[in-house]
XYZ file of C-alpha atoms in Angstrom:
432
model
C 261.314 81.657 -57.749
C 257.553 80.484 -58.350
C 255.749 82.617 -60.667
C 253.322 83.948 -57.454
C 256.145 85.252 -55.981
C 257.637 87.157 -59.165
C 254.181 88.867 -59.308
C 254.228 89.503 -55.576
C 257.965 90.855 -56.232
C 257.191 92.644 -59.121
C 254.430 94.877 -57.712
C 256.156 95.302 -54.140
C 259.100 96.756 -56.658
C 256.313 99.845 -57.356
C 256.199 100.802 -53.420
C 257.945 103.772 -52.007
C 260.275 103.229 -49.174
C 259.082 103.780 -45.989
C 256.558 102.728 -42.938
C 253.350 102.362 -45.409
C 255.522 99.822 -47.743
C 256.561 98.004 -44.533
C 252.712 97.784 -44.340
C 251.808 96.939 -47.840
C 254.046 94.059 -48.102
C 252.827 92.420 -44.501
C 249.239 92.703 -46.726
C 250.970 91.104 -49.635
C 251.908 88.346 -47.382
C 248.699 87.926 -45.572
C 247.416 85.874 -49.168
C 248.323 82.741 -50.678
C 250.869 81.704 -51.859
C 252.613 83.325 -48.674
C 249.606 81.549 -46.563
C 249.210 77.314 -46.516
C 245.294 78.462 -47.138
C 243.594 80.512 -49.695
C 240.655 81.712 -47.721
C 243.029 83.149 -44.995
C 245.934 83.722 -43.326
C 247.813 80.238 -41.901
C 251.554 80.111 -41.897
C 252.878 77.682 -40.240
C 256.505 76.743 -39.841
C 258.209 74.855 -42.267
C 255.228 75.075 -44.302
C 254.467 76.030 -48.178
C 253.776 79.563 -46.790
C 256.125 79.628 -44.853
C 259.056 78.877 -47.748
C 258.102 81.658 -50.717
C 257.588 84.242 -47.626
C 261.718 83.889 -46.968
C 261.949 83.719 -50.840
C 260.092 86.827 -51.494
C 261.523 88.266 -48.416
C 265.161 87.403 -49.578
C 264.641 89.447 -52.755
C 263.604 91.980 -50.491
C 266.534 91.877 -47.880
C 268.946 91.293 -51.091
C 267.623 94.993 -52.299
C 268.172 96.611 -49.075
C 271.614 95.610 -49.657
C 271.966 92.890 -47.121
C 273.601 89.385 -47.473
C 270.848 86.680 -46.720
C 270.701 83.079 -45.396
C 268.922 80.572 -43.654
C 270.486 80.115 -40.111
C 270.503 76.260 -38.803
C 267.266 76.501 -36.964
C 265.073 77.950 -40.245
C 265.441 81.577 -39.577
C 266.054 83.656 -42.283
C 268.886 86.683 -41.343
C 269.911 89.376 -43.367
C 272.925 91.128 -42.776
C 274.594 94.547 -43.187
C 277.360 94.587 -42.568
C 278.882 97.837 -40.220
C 282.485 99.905 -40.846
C 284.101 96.709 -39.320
C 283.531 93.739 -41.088
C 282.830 90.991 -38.419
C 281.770 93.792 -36.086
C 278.750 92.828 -33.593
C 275.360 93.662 -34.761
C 272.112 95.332 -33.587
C 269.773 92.688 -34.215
C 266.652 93.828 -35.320
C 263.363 91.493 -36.497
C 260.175 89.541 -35.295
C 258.194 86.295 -36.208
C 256.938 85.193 -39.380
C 254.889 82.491 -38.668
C 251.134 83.105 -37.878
C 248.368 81.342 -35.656
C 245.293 80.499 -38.129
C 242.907 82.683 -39.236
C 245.714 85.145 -38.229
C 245.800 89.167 -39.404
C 248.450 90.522 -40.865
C 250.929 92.230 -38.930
C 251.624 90.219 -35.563
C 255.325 89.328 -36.117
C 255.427 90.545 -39.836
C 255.395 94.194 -39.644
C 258.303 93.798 -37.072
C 260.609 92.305 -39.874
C 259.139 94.522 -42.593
C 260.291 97.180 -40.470
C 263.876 96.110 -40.213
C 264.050 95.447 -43.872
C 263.005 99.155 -43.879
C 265.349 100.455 -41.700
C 268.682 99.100 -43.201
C 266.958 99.964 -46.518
C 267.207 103.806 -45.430
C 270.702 103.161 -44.203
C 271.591 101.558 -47.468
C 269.950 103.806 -49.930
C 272.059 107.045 -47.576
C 274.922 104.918 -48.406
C 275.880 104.754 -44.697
C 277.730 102.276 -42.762
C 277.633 102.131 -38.735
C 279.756 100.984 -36.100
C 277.930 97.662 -36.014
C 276.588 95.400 -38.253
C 272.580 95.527 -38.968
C 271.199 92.310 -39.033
C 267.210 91.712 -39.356
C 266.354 88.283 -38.550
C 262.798 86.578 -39.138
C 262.020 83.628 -36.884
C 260.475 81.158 -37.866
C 258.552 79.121 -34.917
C 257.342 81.624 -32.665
C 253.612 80.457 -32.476
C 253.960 76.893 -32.262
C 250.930 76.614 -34.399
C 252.033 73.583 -36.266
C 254.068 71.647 -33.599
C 253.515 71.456 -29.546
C 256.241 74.232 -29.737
C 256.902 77.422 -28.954
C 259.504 79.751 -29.987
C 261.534 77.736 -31.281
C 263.567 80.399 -33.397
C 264.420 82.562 -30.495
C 264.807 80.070 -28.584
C 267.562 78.264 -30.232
C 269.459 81.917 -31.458
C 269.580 82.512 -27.911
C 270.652 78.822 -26.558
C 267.909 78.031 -24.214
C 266.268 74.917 -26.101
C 265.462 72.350 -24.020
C 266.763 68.970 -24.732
C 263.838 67.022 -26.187
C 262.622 70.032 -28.216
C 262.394 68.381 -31.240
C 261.120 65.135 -30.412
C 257.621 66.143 -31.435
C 254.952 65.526 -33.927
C 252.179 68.343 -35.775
C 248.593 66.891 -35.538
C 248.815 64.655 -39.121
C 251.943 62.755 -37.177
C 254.893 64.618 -39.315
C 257.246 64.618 -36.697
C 259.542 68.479 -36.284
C 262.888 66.201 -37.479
C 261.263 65.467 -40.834
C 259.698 68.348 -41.441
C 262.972 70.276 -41.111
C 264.965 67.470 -42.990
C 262.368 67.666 -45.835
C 262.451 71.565 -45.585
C 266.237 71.480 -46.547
C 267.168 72.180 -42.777
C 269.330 69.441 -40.750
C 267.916 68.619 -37.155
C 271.652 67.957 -36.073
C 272.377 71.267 -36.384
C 269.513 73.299 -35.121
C 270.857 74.207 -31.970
C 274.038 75.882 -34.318
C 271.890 78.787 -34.284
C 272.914 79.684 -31.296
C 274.763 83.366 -31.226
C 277.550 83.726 -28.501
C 277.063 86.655 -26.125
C 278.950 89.419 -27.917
C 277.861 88.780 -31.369
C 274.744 90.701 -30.978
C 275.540 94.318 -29.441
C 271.839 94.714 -28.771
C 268.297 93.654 -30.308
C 265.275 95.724 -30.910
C 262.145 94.085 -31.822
C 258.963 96.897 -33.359
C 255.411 94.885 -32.375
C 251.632 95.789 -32.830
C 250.805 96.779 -29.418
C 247.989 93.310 -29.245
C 246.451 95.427 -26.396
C 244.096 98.971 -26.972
C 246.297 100.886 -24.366
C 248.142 103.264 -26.782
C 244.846 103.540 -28.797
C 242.737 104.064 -25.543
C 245.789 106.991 -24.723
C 245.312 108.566 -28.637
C 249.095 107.769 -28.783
C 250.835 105.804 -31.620
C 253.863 104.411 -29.790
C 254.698 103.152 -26.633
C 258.146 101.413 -24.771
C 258.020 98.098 -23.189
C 259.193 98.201 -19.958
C 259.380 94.478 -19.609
C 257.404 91.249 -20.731
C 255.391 89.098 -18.811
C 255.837 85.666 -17.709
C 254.479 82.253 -18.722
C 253.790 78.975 -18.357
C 251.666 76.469 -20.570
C 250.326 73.283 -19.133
C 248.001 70.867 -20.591
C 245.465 68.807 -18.100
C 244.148 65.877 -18.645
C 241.163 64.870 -16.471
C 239.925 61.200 -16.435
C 236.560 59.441 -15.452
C 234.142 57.369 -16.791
C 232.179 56.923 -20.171
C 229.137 56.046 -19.670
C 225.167 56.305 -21.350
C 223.794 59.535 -20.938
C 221.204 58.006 -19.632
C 222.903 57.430 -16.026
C 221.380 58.361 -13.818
C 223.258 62.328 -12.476
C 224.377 60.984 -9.239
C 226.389 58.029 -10.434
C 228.504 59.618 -13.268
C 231.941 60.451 -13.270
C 232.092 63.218 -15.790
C 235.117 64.449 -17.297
C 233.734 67.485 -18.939
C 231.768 68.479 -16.305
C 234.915 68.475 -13.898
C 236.687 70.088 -16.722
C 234.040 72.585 -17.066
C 234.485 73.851 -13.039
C 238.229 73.414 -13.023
C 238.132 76.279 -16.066
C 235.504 78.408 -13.896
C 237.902 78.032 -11.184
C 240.932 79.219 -13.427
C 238.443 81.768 -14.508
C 238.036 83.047 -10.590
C 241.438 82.633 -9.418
C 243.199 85.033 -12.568
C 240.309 87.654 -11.436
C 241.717 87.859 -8.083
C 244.669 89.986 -9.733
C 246.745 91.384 -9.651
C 245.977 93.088 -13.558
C 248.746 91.697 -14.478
C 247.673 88.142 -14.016
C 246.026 86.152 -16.540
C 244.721 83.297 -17.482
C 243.394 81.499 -20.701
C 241.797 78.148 -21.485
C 242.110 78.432 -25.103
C 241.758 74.884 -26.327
C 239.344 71.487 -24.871
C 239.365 68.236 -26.285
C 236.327 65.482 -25.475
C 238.280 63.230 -27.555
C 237.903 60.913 -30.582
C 235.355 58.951 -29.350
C 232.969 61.784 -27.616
C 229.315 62.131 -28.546
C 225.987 63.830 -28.025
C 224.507 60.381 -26.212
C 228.050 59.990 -24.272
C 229.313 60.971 -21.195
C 232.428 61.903 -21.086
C 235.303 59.754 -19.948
C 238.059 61.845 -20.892
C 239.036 65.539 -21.438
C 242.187 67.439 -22.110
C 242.244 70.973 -21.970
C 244.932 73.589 -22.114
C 246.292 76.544 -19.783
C 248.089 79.617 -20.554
C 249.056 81.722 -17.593
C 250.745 84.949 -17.366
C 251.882 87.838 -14.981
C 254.567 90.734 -14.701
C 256.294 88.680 -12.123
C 257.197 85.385 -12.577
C 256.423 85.084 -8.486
C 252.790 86.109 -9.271
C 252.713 83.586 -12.326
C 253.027 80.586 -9.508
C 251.351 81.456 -6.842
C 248.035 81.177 -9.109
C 249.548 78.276 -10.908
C 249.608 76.211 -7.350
C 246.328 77.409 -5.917
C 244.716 76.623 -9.634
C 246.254 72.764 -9.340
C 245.323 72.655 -5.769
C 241.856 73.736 -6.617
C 241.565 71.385 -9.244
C 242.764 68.262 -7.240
C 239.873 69.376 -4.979
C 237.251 68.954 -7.850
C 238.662 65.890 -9.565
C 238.434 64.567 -5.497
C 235.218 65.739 -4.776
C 234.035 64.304 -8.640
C 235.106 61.178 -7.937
C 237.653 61.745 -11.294
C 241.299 61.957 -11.968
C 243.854 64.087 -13.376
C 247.061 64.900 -14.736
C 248.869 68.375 -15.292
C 251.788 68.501 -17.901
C 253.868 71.792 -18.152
C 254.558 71.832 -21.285
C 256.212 75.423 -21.878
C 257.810 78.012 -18.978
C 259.441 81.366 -20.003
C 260.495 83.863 -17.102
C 259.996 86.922 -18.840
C 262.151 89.390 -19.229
C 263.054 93.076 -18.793
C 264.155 95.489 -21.300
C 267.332 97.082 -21.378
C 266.933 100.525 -19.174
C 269.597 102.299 -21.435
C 268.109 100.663 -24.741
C 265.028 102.177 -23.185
C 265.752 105.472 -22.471
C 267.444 106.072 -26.245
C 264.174 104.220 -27.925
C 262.190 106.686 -25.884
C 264.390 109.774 -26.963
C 264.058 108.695 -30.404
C 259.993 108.320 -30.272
C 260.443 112.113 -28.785
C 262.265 113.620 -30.981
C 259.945 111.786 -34.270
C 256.840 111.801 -32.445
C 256.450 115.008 -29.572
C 255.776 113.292 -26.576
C 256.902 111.263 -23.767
C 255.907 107.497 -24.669
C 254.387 105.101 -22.283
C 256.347 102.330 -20.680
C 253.955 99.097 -21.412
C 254.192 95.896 -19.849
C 253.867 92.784 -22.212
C 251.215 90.671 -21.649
C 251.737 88.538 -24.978
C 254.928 86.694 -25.594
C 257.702 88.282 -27.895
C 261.065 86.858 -29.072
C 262.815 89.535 -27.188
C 261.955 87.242 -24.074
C 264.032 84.777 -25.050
C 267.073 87.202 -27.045
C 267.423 88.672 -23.581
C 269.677 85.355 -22.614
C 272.202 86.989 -24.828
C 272.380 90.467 -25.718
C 270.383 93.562 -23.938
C 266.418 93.884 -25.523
C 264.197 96.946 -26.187
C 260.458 96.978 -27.680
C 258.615 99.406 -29.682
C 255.150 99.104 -29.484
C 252.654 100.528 -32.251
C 248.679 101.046 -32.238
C 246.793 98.116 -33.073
C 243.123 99.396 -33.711
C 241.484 97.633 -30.698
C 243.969 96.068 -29.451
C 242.907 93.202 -31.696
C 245.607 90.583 -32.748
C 245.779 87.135 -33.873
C 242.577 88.004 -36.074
C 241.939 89.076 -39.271
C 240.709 92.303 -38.375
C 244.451 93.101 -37.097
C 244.259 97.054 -38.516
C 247.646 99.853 -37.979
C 247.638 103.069 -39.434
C 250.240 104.417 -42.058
C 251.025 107.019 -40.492
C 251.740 105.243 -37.095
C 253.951 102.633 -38.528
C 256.157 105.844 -40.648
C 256.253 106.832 -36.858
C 258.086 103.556 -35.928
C 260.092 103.582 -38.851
C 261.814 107.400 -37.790
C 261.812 105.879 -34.409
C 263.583 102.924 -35.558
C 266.470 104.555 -37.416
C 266.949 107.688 -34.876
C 267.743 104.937 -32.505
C 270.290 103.105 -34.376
C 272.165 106.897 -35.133
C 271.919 106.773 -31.674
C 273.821 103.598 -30.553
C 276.034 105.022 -33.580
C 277.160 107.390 -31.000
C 277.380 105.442 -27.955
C 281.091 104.172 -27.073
C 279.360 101.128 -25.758
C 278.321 100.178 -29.077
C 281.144 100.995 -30.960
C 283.610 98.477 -32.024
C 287.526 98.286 -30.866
């Protein structure tokens, strides 16, 4: 263990059990040497950050009395193991990775949370039916590679093919990066669990929406998750001098620049549920102030409860940009590069997460559609999925000013265990 992380350890030893330690630590975690970057949070996968987190979060799993490896695809699982050795196991966990210039608790605080709850399991001295497992994935961003999800997505068997036949932005390619991480590309798709192996998963997430904070309400159920499709565009025309004359140019950013407006109109149409986000633009290498531009790539995120919504507004956005590159006198490519369907929780899951946020909490919680991404999407493949969302000041997420309250997140935590003594009691989740 580096000496960073003994510190870390040694003063995350200090912390009562509970909700506000499952929110001290994600702090802990939010600063280097946990983060690739000292001035803020940036954890990639398979980066330095990314390795003494699942060391210091190990120790931590170790302590809740859990048995603790890396699965073949770089996820770190911890396990607990029920009354019946072997049995199945209620999955529990998030993300660890981050986007850059990330806060602290997307992803995190739902595997802080699930060291937490065996913890209180362990320290009672109480076994269940089925095993407890708490599982941190590690690609869920895609902020290093042209990936996303890849820890989900290989757990639940739904990698495509050519997944790791791609490069980060300095030209590592994913199959080094996981050979020199210690993890063997031949066997990434091993981490695949069989149907059966994992009785049920619940994933606890900052809400990354002001909904429940907008309601005064801590918690809230999702009722399913949205969903999506990534595609990158590419739109070709002409470098030329800037000073050509307007009539004659055949501008890539310009044509860029109305194809986003028109993304921009057609997600406004609605329904609420649909949207749509250009979130990155590239003029390329050899761009400048004195330049038209001859070639722009640009990004596009789309989302909506249905996947039926979803495209419908992906085919009148391509048709409507065909009819600007036409009318610019420019050309254009679409690649899809990522599609996930969504997914729907688990009614029963449901219904016993929302008894359990009664009985802790006093009140009926919301059911909240997903508008952002989750693991659970992809878990759904194999085992039945419930959500517990908890107020994120503002709804703000993927930013540093990511802000939960103590109090909420103890909240969770009694949520969290009165709904594993629940499935305790459930014949469905008992083993033979």
């Amino acid at each position: 263990m580096t000496r960073h992380a003994e510190v870390a350890l040694a003063a995350a030893a200090a912390m009562e059990p509970g909700g506000a330690r499952a929110v001290a630590r994600c702090d802990l975690l939010s600063r280097w040497p946990f983060s690739d970057t000292r001035d803020h949070l940036f954890r990639p996968f398979l980066g330095p950050g990314h390795e003494a987190t699942c060391e210091i979060t190990t120790s931590w799993m170790q302590e809740a009395g859990m048995t603790v490896s890396l699965d073949p695809a770089g996820n770190i699982l911890g396990r607990y193991e029920g009354l019946t050795p072997g049995a199945p196991a209620l999955l529990v966990g998030s993300h660890v990775d981050s986007v850059k210039d990330a806060g602290s608790y997307d992803g995190m605080l739902g595997v802080m949370l699930g060291v937490e709850l065996v913890d209180a399991f362990h320290r009672a001295g109480r076994r269940l039916p089925f095993a407890l497992e708490v599982i941190g994935f590690g690609d869920e961003e895609g902020s290093r590679f042209p990936s996303y999800m890849l820890g989900s997505r290989s757990v639940a068997g739904v990698l495509p093919p050519d997944a790791l036949a791609v490069s980060d932005r300095g030209g590592v390619s994913l199959v080094n990066a996981l050979s020199d991480w210690g993890v063997d590309p031949d066997r990434f798709a091993d981490a695949y669990r069989a149907p059966g192996e994992v009785a049920a998963y619940l994933e606890a997430h900052i809400e990354q929406a002001p909904s429940l904070e907008e309601a005064g309400l801590p918690l809230g159920v999702v009722s399913s998750i949205a969903a999506q499709a990534r595609y990158y565009f590419t739109v070709e025309g002409m470098a030329a001098h800037a000073g050509t004359a307007m009539h004659k140019r055949r501008d890539a950013l310009t044509a860029s620049a109305a194809i986003v407006l028109a993304i921009e109109e057609i997600a406004a149409r609605g329904p609420v549920d649909l949207v749509a986000t250009v979130g990155w633009l590239s003029t390329g290498e050899n761009s400048a102030t004195n330049i038209v531009s001859g070639a722009v790539t640009f990004s596009l995120d789309l989302r909506a409860a249905l996947r039926e919504t979803r495209d419908r507004a992906a085919s009148e956005i391509f048709a409507a940009a065909a009819a600007i590159c036409a009318e610019r006198r420019v050309g254009h490519a679409v690649e899809e590069r990522h599609q996930l369907a969504g997914a729907v929780c688990d009614q029963m899951l449901n219904e016993a997460l929302s008894g359990a946020v009664r009985d802790v909490a006093g009140y009926e919680p919301p059911l909240i559609v997903s508008q952002a991404g989750h693991d659970a999407m992809n878990i759904a493949a194999i085992a039945p999925v419930s959500m517990l969302f908890i107020r994120c000041a503002g709804g703000i997420s993927h930013n540093p000013a990511e802000s939960v309250l103590d109090d909420d997140v103890e909240l969770a935590l009694a949520a969290m265990i009165r709904f594993a003594d629940e499935l305790a009691q459930n014949p469905r989740f008992r083993s033979p």
